PDB file of C-alpha atoms in Angstrom:
ATOM      1  CA  MET A   1     246.986 169.041 -94.019  1.00  0.00           C
ATOM      2  CA  ASP A   2     244.236 171.357 -93.235  1.00  0.00           C
ATOM      3  CA  THR A   3     242.971 170.819 -89.734  1.00  0.00           C
ATOM      4  CA  LEU A   4     239.803 168.291 -90.510  1.00  0.00           C
ATOM      5  CA  THR A   5     236.182 169.194 -89.634  1.00  0.00           C
ATOM      6  CA  LEU A   6     234.238 167.780 -86.297  1.00  0.00           C
ATOM      7  CA  GLN A   7     231.848 165.530 -89.670  1.00  0.00           C
ATOM      8  CA  GLN A   8     235.057 164.375 -91.037  1.00  0.00           C
ATOM      9  CA  GLY A   9     236.800 163.428 -87.447  1.00  0.00           C
ATOM     10  CA  LEU A  10     233.370 160.894 -86.991  1.00  0.00           C
ATOM     11  CA  VAL A  11     233.476 159.579 -90.259  1.00  0.00           C
ATOM     12  CA  ILE A  12     237.337 158.497 -89.942  1.00  0.00           C
ATOM     13  CA  LEU A  13     236.336 157.442 -86.095  1.00  0.00           C
ATOM     14  CA  ILE A  14     233.583 155.051 -87.588  1.00  0.00           C
ATOM     15  CA  GLY A  15     234.966 154.037 -90.371  1.00  0.00           C
ATOM     16  CA  LEU A  16     238.190 152.828 -88.997  1.00  0.00           C
ATOM     17  CA  ILE A  17     236.273 150.717 -85.838  1.00  0.00           C
ATOM     18  CA  GLY A  18     233.793 149.315 -88.401  1.00  0.00           C
ATOM     19  CA  SER A  19     236.358 148.008 -90.944  1.00  0.00           C
ATOM     20  CA  SER A  20     238.669 146.678 -87.418  1.00  0.00           C
ATOM     21  CA  VAL A  21     235.178 145.139 -86.200  1.00  0.00           C
ATOM     22  CA  LEU A  22     235.125 143.369 -89.243  1.00  0.00           C
ATOM     23  CA  ALA A  23     239.341 143.010 -90.160  1.00  0.00           C
ATOM     24  CA  GLY A  24     238.859 140.782 -86.567  1.00  0.00           C
ATOM     25  CA  ILE A  25     235.727 138.923 -86.984  1.00  0.00           C
ATOM     26  CA  LEU A  26     237.408 138.093 -91.160  1.00  0.00           C
ATOM     27  CA  ALA A  27     240.383 136.808 -89.331  1.00  0.00           C
ATOM     28  CA  GLY A  28     239.149 134.890 -87.084  1.00  0.00           C
ATOM     29  CA  LEU A  29     236.385 133.071 -88.955  1.00  0.00           C
ATOM     30  CA  LEU A  30     238.608 132.411 -92.567  1.00  0.00           C
ATOM     31  CA  GLY A  31     242.366 132.671 -91.061  1.00  0.00           C
ATOM     32  CA  VAL A  32     242.786 136.498 -93.943  1.00  0.00           C
ATOM     33  CA  GLY A  33     245.188 138.739 -92.454  1.00  0.00           C
ATOM     34  CA  GLY A  34     243.256 141.950 -91.289  1.00  0.00           C
ATOM     35  CA  GLY A  35     245.461 144.080 -94.031  1.00  0.00           C
ATOM     36  CA  ILE A  36     243.296 143.164 -96.608  1.00  0.00           C
ATOM     37  CA  VAL A  37     240.321 144.083 -95.325  1.00  0.00           C
ATOM     38  CA  LEU A  38     241.683 147.234 -93.534  1.00  0.00           C
ATOM     39  CA  VAL A  39     244.144 149.180 -96.537  1.00  0.00           C
ATOM     40  CA  PRO A  40     240.490 149.623 -98.881  1.00  0.00           C
ATOM     41  CA  VAL A  41     238.626 150.619 -96.459  1.00  0.00           C
ATOM     42  CA  LEU A  42     241.234 153.203 -94.926  1.00  0.00           C
ATOM     43  CA  PHE A  43     241.742 154.190 -98.869  1.00  0.00           C
ATOM     44  CA  TRP A  44     238.342 154.994 -99.608  1.00  0.00           C
ATOM     45  CA  ILE A  45     238.069 156.147 -95.904  1.00  0.00           C
ATOM     46  CA  LEU A  46     240.531 158.678 -96.582  1.00  0.00           C
ATOM     47  CA  ALA A  47     238.873 159.919-100.058  1.00  0.00           C
ATOM     48  CA  LEU A  48     236.075 160.265 -98.277  1.00  0.00           C
ATOM     49  CA  VAL A  49     237.513 163.493 -96.654  1.00  0.00           C
ATOM     50  CA  ASP A  50     238.907 164.709 -99.396  1.00  0.00           C
ATOM     51  CA  PHE A  51     242.357 163.232 -97.669  1.00  0.00           C
ATOM     52  CA  PRO A  52     245.502 164.556-100.099  1.00  0.00           C
ATOM     53  CA  ALA A  53     245.329 161.292-102.885  1.00  0.00           C
ATOM     54  CA  ASP A  54     248.958 161.388-103.285  1.00  0.00           C
ATOM     55  CA  VAL A  55     249.241 160.105 -99.910  1.00  0.00           C
ATOM     56  CA  SER A  56     246.248 158.118 -99.104  1.00  0.00           C
ATOM     57  CA  MET A  57     247.253 154.870 -99.859  1.00  0.00           C
ATOM     58  CA  HIS A  58     250.582 154.877 -98.565  1.00  0.00           C
ATOM     59  CA  MET A  59     249.274 156.014 -95.237  1.00  0.00           C
ATOM     60  CA  ALA A  60     246.716 153.264 -95.423  1.00  0.00           C
ATOM     61  CA  VAL A  61     249.171 150.611 -96.545  1.00  0.00           C
ATOM     62  CA  ALA A  62     251.775 151.922 -93.793  1.00  0.00           C
ATOM     63  CA  THR A  63     248.798 152.208 -90.894  1.00  0.00           C
ATOM     64  CA  SER A  64     247.662 148.712 -91.704  1.00  0.00           C
ATOM     65  CA  LEU A  65     251.101 146.885 -91.598  1.00  0.00           C
ATOM     66  CA  SER A  66     251.944 149.218 -87.791  1.00  0.00           C
ATOM     67  CA  THR A  67     248.871 146.935 -86.290  1.00  0.00           C
ATOM     68  CA  ILE A  68     250.245 143.902 -87.540  1.00  0.00           C
ATOM     69  CA  ILE A  69     252.295 144.076 -85.514  1.00  0.00           C
ATOM     70  CA  PHE A  70     250.890 143.387 -82.209  1.00  0.00           C
ATOM     71  CA  THR A  71     248.038 141.628 -84.276  1.00  0.00           C
ATOM     72  CA  SER A  72     250.692 138.761 -85.542  1.00  0.00           C
ATOM     73  CA  ILE A  73     251.657 138.139 -81.643  1.00  0.00           C
ATOM     74  CA  SER A  74     248.676 137.137 -80.319  1.00  0.00           C
ATOM     75  CA  SER A  75     247.812 135.176 -83.590  1.00  0.00           C
ATOM     76  CA  ALA A  76     250.998 133.115 -83.656  1.00  0.00           C
ATOM     77  CA  ARG A  77     251.478 132.126 -80.154  1.00  0.00           C
ATOM     78  CA  SER A  78     248.016 131.041 -80.085  1.00  0.00           C
ATOM     79  CA  HIS A  79     248.899 129.303 -83.457  1.00  0.00           C
ATOM     80  CA  HIS A  80     251.941 127.461 -81.539  1.00  0.00           C
ATOM     81  CA  ARG A  81     250.326 126.229 -78.719  1.00  0.00           C
ATOM     82  CA  ARG A  82     248.126 124.522 -80.957  1.00  0.00           C
ATOM     83  CA  GLY A  83     251.171 122.685 -82.396  1.00  0.00           C
ATOM     84  CA  ASN A  84     250.101 124.700 -86.184  1.00  0.00           C
ATOM     85  CA  MET A  85     252.940 125.650 -87.290  1.00  0.00           C
ATOM     86  CA  ASP A  86     256.027 124.676 -89.148  1.00  0.00           C
ATOM     87  CA  THR A  87     259.072 126.101 -87.281  1.00  0.00           C
ATOM     88  CA  SER A  88     261.458 124.067 -90.325  1.00  0.00           C
ATOM     89  CA  ILE A  89     260.054 126.481 -93.315  1.00  0.00           C
ATOM     90  CA  LEU A  90     259.698 129.496 -90.580  1.00  0.00           C
ATOM     91  CA  LYS A  91     263.058 129.140 -90.223  1.00  0.00           C
ATOM     92  CA  LEU A  92     263.792 129.013 -94.351  1.00  0.00           C
ATOM     93  CA  TRP A  93     261.848 131.296 -95.463  1.00  0.00           C
ATOM     94  CA  ALA A  94     262.255 134.151 -92.837  1.00  0.00           C
ATOM     95  CA  PRO A  95     265.338 135.671 -94.015  1.00  0.00           C
ATOM     96  CA  GLY A  96     263.661 135.877 -96.855  1.00  0.00           C
ATOM     97  CA  ILE A  97     260.424 137.225 -95.687  1.00  0.00           C
ATOM     98  CA  LEU A  98     262.485 140.415 -93.848  1.00  0.00           C
ATOM     99  CA  VAL A  99     264.641 141.547 -96.431  1.00  0.00           C
ATOM    100  CA  GLY A 100     261.732 141.518 -98.780  1.00  0.00           C
ATOM    101  CA  ALA A 101     259.304 143.475 -96.814  1.00  0.00           C
ATOM    102  CA  LEU A 102     262.410 146.030 -96.079  1.00  0.00           C
ATOM    103  CA  GLY A 103     262.361 146.709 -99.265  1.00  0.00           C
ATOM    104  CA  GLY A 104     258.915 146.888 -99.510  1.00  0.00           C
ATOM    105  CA  GLY A 105     258.426 149.136 -96.846  1.00  0.00           C
ATOM    106  CA  LEU A 106     261.897 151.366 -97.813  1.00  0.00           C
ATOM    107  CA  ALA A 107     260.280 151.381-102.052  1.00  0.00           C
ATOM    108  CA  ALA A 108     257.976 153.509-100.549  1.00  0.00           C
ATOM    109  CA  LYS A 109     259.612 156.707-101.156  1.00  0.00           C
ATOM    110  CA  TYR A 110     260.091 155.650-104.586  1.00  0.00           C
ATOM    111  CA  VAL A 111     256.469 154.346-105.811  1.00  0.00           C
ATOM    112  CA  ASP A 112     253.627 156.398-106.220  1.00  0.00           C
ATOM    113  CA  ALA A 113     250.746 156.622-105.501  1.00  0.00           C
ATOM    114  CA  ASN A 114     248.796 154.476-108.478  1.00  0.00           C
ATOM    115  CA  ALA A 115     251.238 151.697-108.383  1.00  0.00           C
ATOM    116  CA  LEU A 116     249.951 150.631-105.152  1.00  0.00           C
ATOM    117  CA  LYS A 117     246.831 150.874-106.245  1.00  0.00           C
ATOM    118  CA  THR A 118     248.351 148.479-109.061  1.00  0.00           C
ATOM    119  CA  ILE A 119     249.783 146.186-107.368  1.00  0.00           C
ATOM    120  CA  PHE A 120     247.064 145.649-104.371  1.00  0.00           C
ATOM    121  CA  GLY A 121     244.020 145.766-106.627  1.00  0.00           C
ATOM    122  CA  VAL A 122     245.699 142.843-109.020  1.00  0.00           C
ATOM    123  CA  ILE A 123     246.908 140.943-106.323  1.00  0.00           C
ATOM    124  CA  ALA A 124     243.234 141.440-104.419  1.00  0.00           C
ATOM    125  CA  VAL A 125     241.567 139.895-107.713  1.00  0.00           C
ATOM    126  CA  LEU A 126     244.392 137.046-108.017  1.00  0.00           C
ATOM    127  CA  VAL A 127     243.464 136.011-104.362  1.00  0.00           C
ATOM    128  CA  ALA A 128     239.635 136.226-104.282  1.00  0.00           C
ATOM    129  CA  ILE A 129     239.707 134.380-107.481  1.00  0.00           C
ATOM    130  CA  ASN A 130     242.129 131.634-105.805  1.00  0.00           C
ATOM    131  CA  MET A 131     238.868 132.069-102.755  1.00  0.00           C
ATOM    132  CA  MET A 132     236.357 131.406-104.885  1.00  0.00           C
ATOM    133  CA  ARG A 133     237.737 127.510-105.875  1.00  0.00           C
ATOM    134  CA  LYS A 134     236.666 124.293-104.688  1.00  0.00           C
ATOM    135  CA  ASN A 135     240.256 122.881-104.239  1.00  0.00           C
ATOM    136  CA  VAL A 136     243.924 124.175-103.852  1.00  0.00           C
ATOM    137  CA  ILE A 137     245.937 124.907-106.849  1.00  0.00           C
ATOM    138  CA  VAL A 138     248.885 121.808-105.923  1.00  0.00           C
ATOM    139  CA  LEU A 139     251.686 122.541-108.434  1.00  0.00           C
ATOM    140  CA  ARG A 140     253.878 119.868-106.509  1.00  0.00           C
ATOM    141  CA  ASP A 141     254.184 117.309-103.234  1.00  0.00           C
ATOM    142  CA  ALA A 142     256.566 119.732-101.003  1.00  0.00           C
ATOM    143  CA  LEU A 143     258.501 122.565-101.427  1.00  0.00           C
ATOM    144  CA  PRO A 144     261.140 123.471-103.583  1.00  0.00           C
ATOM    145  CA  ALA A 145     264.572 122.020-102.493  1.00  0.00           C
ATOM    146  CA  SER A 146     266.595 124.922-103.286  1.00  0.00           C
ATOM    147  CA  LYS A 147     266.876 127.441-100.726  1.00  0.00           C
ATOM    148  CA  ALA A 148     267.669 129.262-103.101  1.00  0.00           C
ATOM    149  CA  THR A 149     264.132 128.687-105.307  1.00  0.00           C
ATOM    150  CA  ASN A 150     262.515 129.373-101.441  1.00  0.00           C
ATOM    151  CA  GLY A 151     264.659 132.108-101.095  1.00  0.00           C
ATOM    152  CA  VAL A 152     262.904 134.400-104.523  1.00  0.00           C
ATOM    153  CA  ILE A 153     259.590 133.091-103.407  1.00  0.00           C
ATOM    154  CA  SER A 154     260.190 134.378 -99.517  1.00  0.00           C
ATOM    155  CA  VAL A 155     261.445 137.271-100.965  1.00  0.00           C
ATOM    156  CA  LEU A 156     258.320 138.232-103.178  1.00  0.00           C
ATOM    157  CA  ALA A 157     255.979 137.376-100.708  1.00  0.00           C
ATOM    158  CA  GLY A 158     257.802 139.895 -97.918  1.00  0.00           C
ATOM    159  CA  LEU A 159     257.809 142.740-100.794  1.00  0.00           C
ATOM    160  CA  PHE A 160     254.100 142.364-102.166  1.00  0.00           C
ATOM    161  CA  SER A 161     252.929 141.696 -98.604  1.00  0.00           C
ATOM    162  CA  ALA A 162     255.000 145.054 -97.253  1.00  0.00           C
ATOM    163  CA  LEU A 163     253.591 146.668-100.458  1.00  0.00           C
ATOM    164  CA  MET A 164     249.799 145.574 -99.802  1.00  0.00           C
ATOM    165  CA  GLY A 165     250.072 146.145 -96.216  1.00  0.00           C
ATOM    166  CA  ILE A 166     249.255 142.752 -94.990  1.00  0.00           C
ATOM    167  CA  GLY A 167     250.545 140.156 -93.331  1.00  0.00           C
ATOM    168  CA  GLY A 168     251.638 136.456 -93.841  1.00  0.00           C
ATOM    169  CA  GLY A 169     248.009 134.983 -94.392  1.00  0.00           C
ATOM    170  CA  THR A 170     246.571 136.533 -97.740  1.00  0.00           C
ATOM    171  CA  LEU A 171     249.762 135.256 -99.912  1.00  0.00           C
ATOM    172  CA  ALA A 172     251.627 132.807 -97.717  1.00  0.00           C
ATOM    173  CA  VAL A 173     248.579 130.414 -97.455  1.00  0.00           C
ATOM    174  CA  PRO A 174     248.194 130.150-100.401  1.00  0.00           C
ATOM    175  CA  ILE A 175     252.004 129.821-101.472  1.00  0.00           C
ATOM    176  CA  LEU A 176     252.413 127.787 -98.521  1.00  0.00           C
ATOM    177  CA  SER A 177     249.177 125.231 -99.947  1.00  0.00           C
ATOM    178  CA  SER A 178     250.473 125.034-103.103  1.00  0.00           C
ATOM    179  CA  PHE A 179     253.128 123.200-101.819  1.00  0.00           C
ATOM    180  CA  SER A 180     251.008 120.341-100.020  1.00  0.00           C
ATOM    181  CA  VAL A 181     251.412 122.333 -96.687  1.00  0.00           C
ATOM    182  CA  PRO A 182     248.487 121.106 -94.682  1.00  0.00           C
ATOM    183  CA  ILE A 183     245.920 124.294 -93.875  1.00  0.00           C
ATOM    184  CA  ARG A 184     246.031 123.766 -90.966  1.00  0.00           C
ATOM    185  CA  LYS A 185     250.229 124.035 -90.442  1.00  0.00           C
ATOM    186  CA  ALA A 186     250.194 127.247 -93.342  1.00  0.00           C
ATOM    187  CA  VAL A 187     248.217 129.431 -91.495  1.00  0.00           C
ATOM    188  CA  GLY A 188     249.993 129.125 -88.169  1.00  0.00           C
ATOM    189  CA  THR A 189     253.246 129.245 -90.074  1.00  0.00           C
ATOM    190  CA  ALA A 190     252.130 132.484 -92.392  1.00  0.00           C
ATOM    191  CA  SER A 191     250.519 133.437 -88.853  1.00  0.00           C
ATOM    192  CA  ALA A 192     254.438 134.705 -87.335  1.00  0.00           C
ATOM    193  CA  MET A 193     255.341 135.448 -91.203  1.00  0.00           C
ATOM    194  CA  GLY A 194     253.057 138.451 -90.208  1.00  0.00           C
ATOM    195  CA  PHE A 195     255.989 139.548 -88.594  1.00  0.00           C
ATOM    196  CA  LEU A 196     258.833 139.494 -89.942  1.00  0.00           C
ATOM    197  CA  ILE A 197     256.561 141.394 -92.691  1.00  0.00           C
ATOM    198  CA  ALA A 198     255.242 143.968 -90.734  1.00  0.00           C
ATOM    199  CA  VAL A 199     258.187 145.021 -88.662  1.00  0.00           C
ATOM    200  CA  PRO A 200     260.721 145.756 -90.874  1.00  0.00           C
ATOM    201  CA  ALA A 201     258.583 146.909 -94.044  1.00  0.00           C
ATOM    202  CA  THR A 202     256.557 149.813 -91.153  1.00  0.00           C
ATOM    203  CA  LEU A 203     260.063 151.242 -90.242  1.00  0.00           C
ATOM    204  CA  GLY A 204     260.399 151.386 -94.077  1.00  0.00           C
ATOM    205  CA  PHE A 205     257.368 153.267 -94.483  1.00  0.00           C
ATOM    206  CA  ILE A 206     257.963 155.680 -91.066  1.00  0.00           C
ATOM    207  CA  TRP A 207     261.639 156.104 -93.155  1.00  0.00           C
ATOM    208  CA  ALA A 208     260.190 156.859 -96.304  1.00  0.00           C
ATOM    209  CA  GLY A 209     257.342 159.486 -95.053  1.00  0.00           C
ATOM    210  CA  TRP A 210     259.425 160.945 -93.070  1.00  0.00           C
ATOM    211  CA  SER A 211     259.608 164.577 -94.328  1.00  0.00           C
ATOM    212  CA  VAL A 212     256.333 163.933 -96.790  1.00  0.00           C
ATOM    213  CA  PRO A 213     253.568 167.156 -96.204  1.00  0.00           C
ATOM    214  CA  ASP A 214     250.030 166.893 -95.729  1.00  0.00           C
ATOM    215  CA  ARG A 215     250.037 163.916 -93.470  1.00  0.00           C
ATOM    216  CA  PRO A 216     248.364 164.024 -90.084  1.00  0.00           C
ATOM    217  CA  PHE A 217     247.920 164.663 -86.760  1.00  0.00           C
ATOM    218  CA  GLY A 218     250.057 162.081 -84.884  1.00  0.00           C
ATOM    219  CA  SER A 219     252.172 160.654 -88.225  1.00  0.00           C
ATOM    220  CA  LEU A 220     254.719 158.649 -87.653  1.00  0.00           C
ATOM    221  CA  GLY A 221     256.439 158.867 -91.380  1.00  0.00           C
ATOM    222  CA  TYR A 222     253.125 157.198 -92.999  1.00  0.00           C
ATOM    223  CA  VAL A 223     251.887 155.634 -90.214  1.00  0.00           C
ATOM    224  CA  ASN A 224     249.098 157.426 -87.864  1.00  0.00           C
ATOM    225  CA  LEU A 225     249.457 156.230 -84.114  1.00  0.00           C
ATOM    226  CA  ILE A 226     246.192 157.080 -83.869  1.00  0.00           C
ATOM    227  CA  GLY A 227     244.702 155.670 -86.223  1.00  0.00           C
ATOM    228  CA  THR A 228     246.621 152.353 -84.772  1.00  0.00           C
ATOM    229  CA  ILE A 229     245.936 152.722 -81.650  1.00  0.00           C
ATOM    230  CA  ILE A 230     241.948 152.741 -82.616  1.00  0.00           C
ATOM    231  CA  ILE A 231     242.470 149.613 -84.318  1.00  0.00           C
ATOM    232  CA  LEU A 232     244.414 147.598 -82.714  1.00  0.00           C
ATOM    233  CA  PRO A 233     241.995 146.557 -79.663  1.00  0.00           C
ATOM    234  CA  PHE A 234     238.896 145.908 -81.844  1.00  0.00           C
ATOM    235  CA  THR A 235     241.141 143.674 -84.657  1.00  0.00           C
ATOM    236  CA  VAL A 236     242.657 141.703 -81.024  1.00  0.00           C
ATOM    237  CA  GLY A 237     239.139 141.148 -79.077  1.00  0.00           C
ATOM    238  CA  PHE A 238     236.874 140.931 -82.669  1.00  0.00           C
ATOM    239  CA  ALA A 239     239.272 138.054 -83.727  1.00  0.00           C
ATOM    240  CA  PRO A 240     237.842 135.450 -80.800  1.00  0.00           C
ATOM    241  CA  VAL A 241     234.267 136.403 -82.370  1.00  0.00           C
ATOM    242  CA  GLY A 242     234.925 134.811 -85.332  1.00  0.00           C
ATOM    243  CA  ALA A 243     236.606 131.933 -84.501  1.00  0.00           C
ATOM    244  CA  SER A 244     234.046 130.639 -81.963  1.00  0.00           C
ATOM    245  CA  LEU A 245     231.309 131.466 -85.007  1.00  0.00           C
ATOM    246  CA  SER A 246     233.680 129.848 -87.230  1.00  0.00           C
ATOM    247  CA  SER A 247     232.855 126.603 -85.378  1.00  0.00           C
ATOM    248  CA  ARG A 248     229.106 127.803 -85.708  1.00  0.00           C
ATOM    249  CA  ILE A 249     228.145 127.922 -88.829  1.00  0.00           C
ATOM    250  CA  SER A 250     229.664 127.250 -92.625  1.00  0.00           C
ATOM    251  CA  THR A 251     232.313 129.405 -93.420  1.00  0.00           C
ATOM    252  CA  VAL A 252     231.816 128.111 -97.049  1.00  0.00           C
ATOM    253  CA  TRP A 253     229.825 131.327 -97.837  1.00  0.00           C
ATOM    254  CA  VAL A 254     231.395 133.459 -95.679  1.00  0.00           C
ATOM    255  CA  LYS A 255     235.274 132.652 -98.010  1.00  0.00           C
ATOM    256  CA  ARG A 256     232.867 133.068-101.083  1.00  0.00           C
ATOM    257  CA  CYS A 257     230.583 136.230-100.240  1.00  0.00           C
ATOM    258  CA  PHE A 258     233.800 137.768 -98.915  1.00  0.00           C
ATOM    259  CA  ALA A 259     236.338 136.876-102.207  1.00  0.00           C
ATOM    260  CA  VAL A 260     233.401 139.003-104.180  1.00  0.00           C
ATOM    261  CA  PHE A 261     233.787 141.495-101.800  1.00  0.00           C
ATOM    262  CA  LEU A 262     237.534 141.352-102.324  1.00  0.00           C
ATOM    263  CA  GLY A 263     237.504 140.916-106.206  1.00  0.00           C
ATOM    264  CA  ILE A 264     234.636 143.960-106.293  1.00  0.00           C
ATOM    265  CA  THR A 265     237.372 146.364-104.107  1.00  0.00           C
ATOM    266  CA  GLY A 266     240.619 145.367-106.177  1.00  0.00           C
ATOM    267  CA  MET A 267     238.384 145.871-109.306  1.00  0.00           C
ATOM    268  CA  ARG A 268     237.165 149.345-108.309  1.00  0.00           C
ATOM    269  CA  MET A 269     241.129 150.305-106.757  1.00  0.00           C
ATOM    270  CA  LEU A 270     242.680 149.545-110.047  1.00  0.00           C
ATOM    271  CA  LEU A 271     239.424 151.816-111.760  1.00  0.00           C
ATOM    272  CA  THR A 272     241.107 154.970-109.852  1.00  0.00           C
ATOM    273  CA  VAL A 273     244.613 154.295-111.232  1.00  0.00           C
ATOM    274  CA  LEU A 274     242.554 154.211-115.342  1.00  0.00           C
ATOM    275  CA  GLY A 275     240.448 157.040-113.652  1.00  0.00           C
TER     276      GLY A 275
END
């Protein structure tokens, strides 16, 4: 793409910092992954500066995934120290998560921008609806006994998380909760799944975008390393702020407000496909 103007560069920088701060606070406050915030904001920022539309969504998803590699390590270690991680579930789901996430990353070479927007938009709306509910939907009192069934669930969780540019929290937590896994265990276990999703998915997006034209300076495939470097200090630094706020304010209304934001964002994403 053409060289960015100073004004466009400032818009991108301010947008990156602002969305990173918000992502970090919400991650600590609500236990949602930063990617669910970063992807749509990155996409709208790129659209605002007239970035090529057929590359914008891929860049937003891949750059978000690259940050999750590092933030998930910190989050998982913290949850493990507190005993909020079910390693038996992690071992059971890990192979499927890895396969699904790698498949999602590699599929990026063949999936166009509108398909990525549709996947993100539909799932974002469904997650928003789920977050608005008072009670968790419970399907049964334990995970399925069948390894094959768990394999299918974990592959799909890894696949769609990779295509959305999110970690484990957004999809894995509600899935695990629906099988009666206690919420703290679900969040802690999902934090480790974020790493299992992000590494293969990021590698897949790097491969998928390796020879694609119109990528900005500092890009490795679809991953923009400059964006990653800017985002990381803020998401990591502000997550403890969110965690501290969670003990002092009611998260119910924050969760509902975020659900509204997420629902509107998902619908807007879908409208860009229809329009």
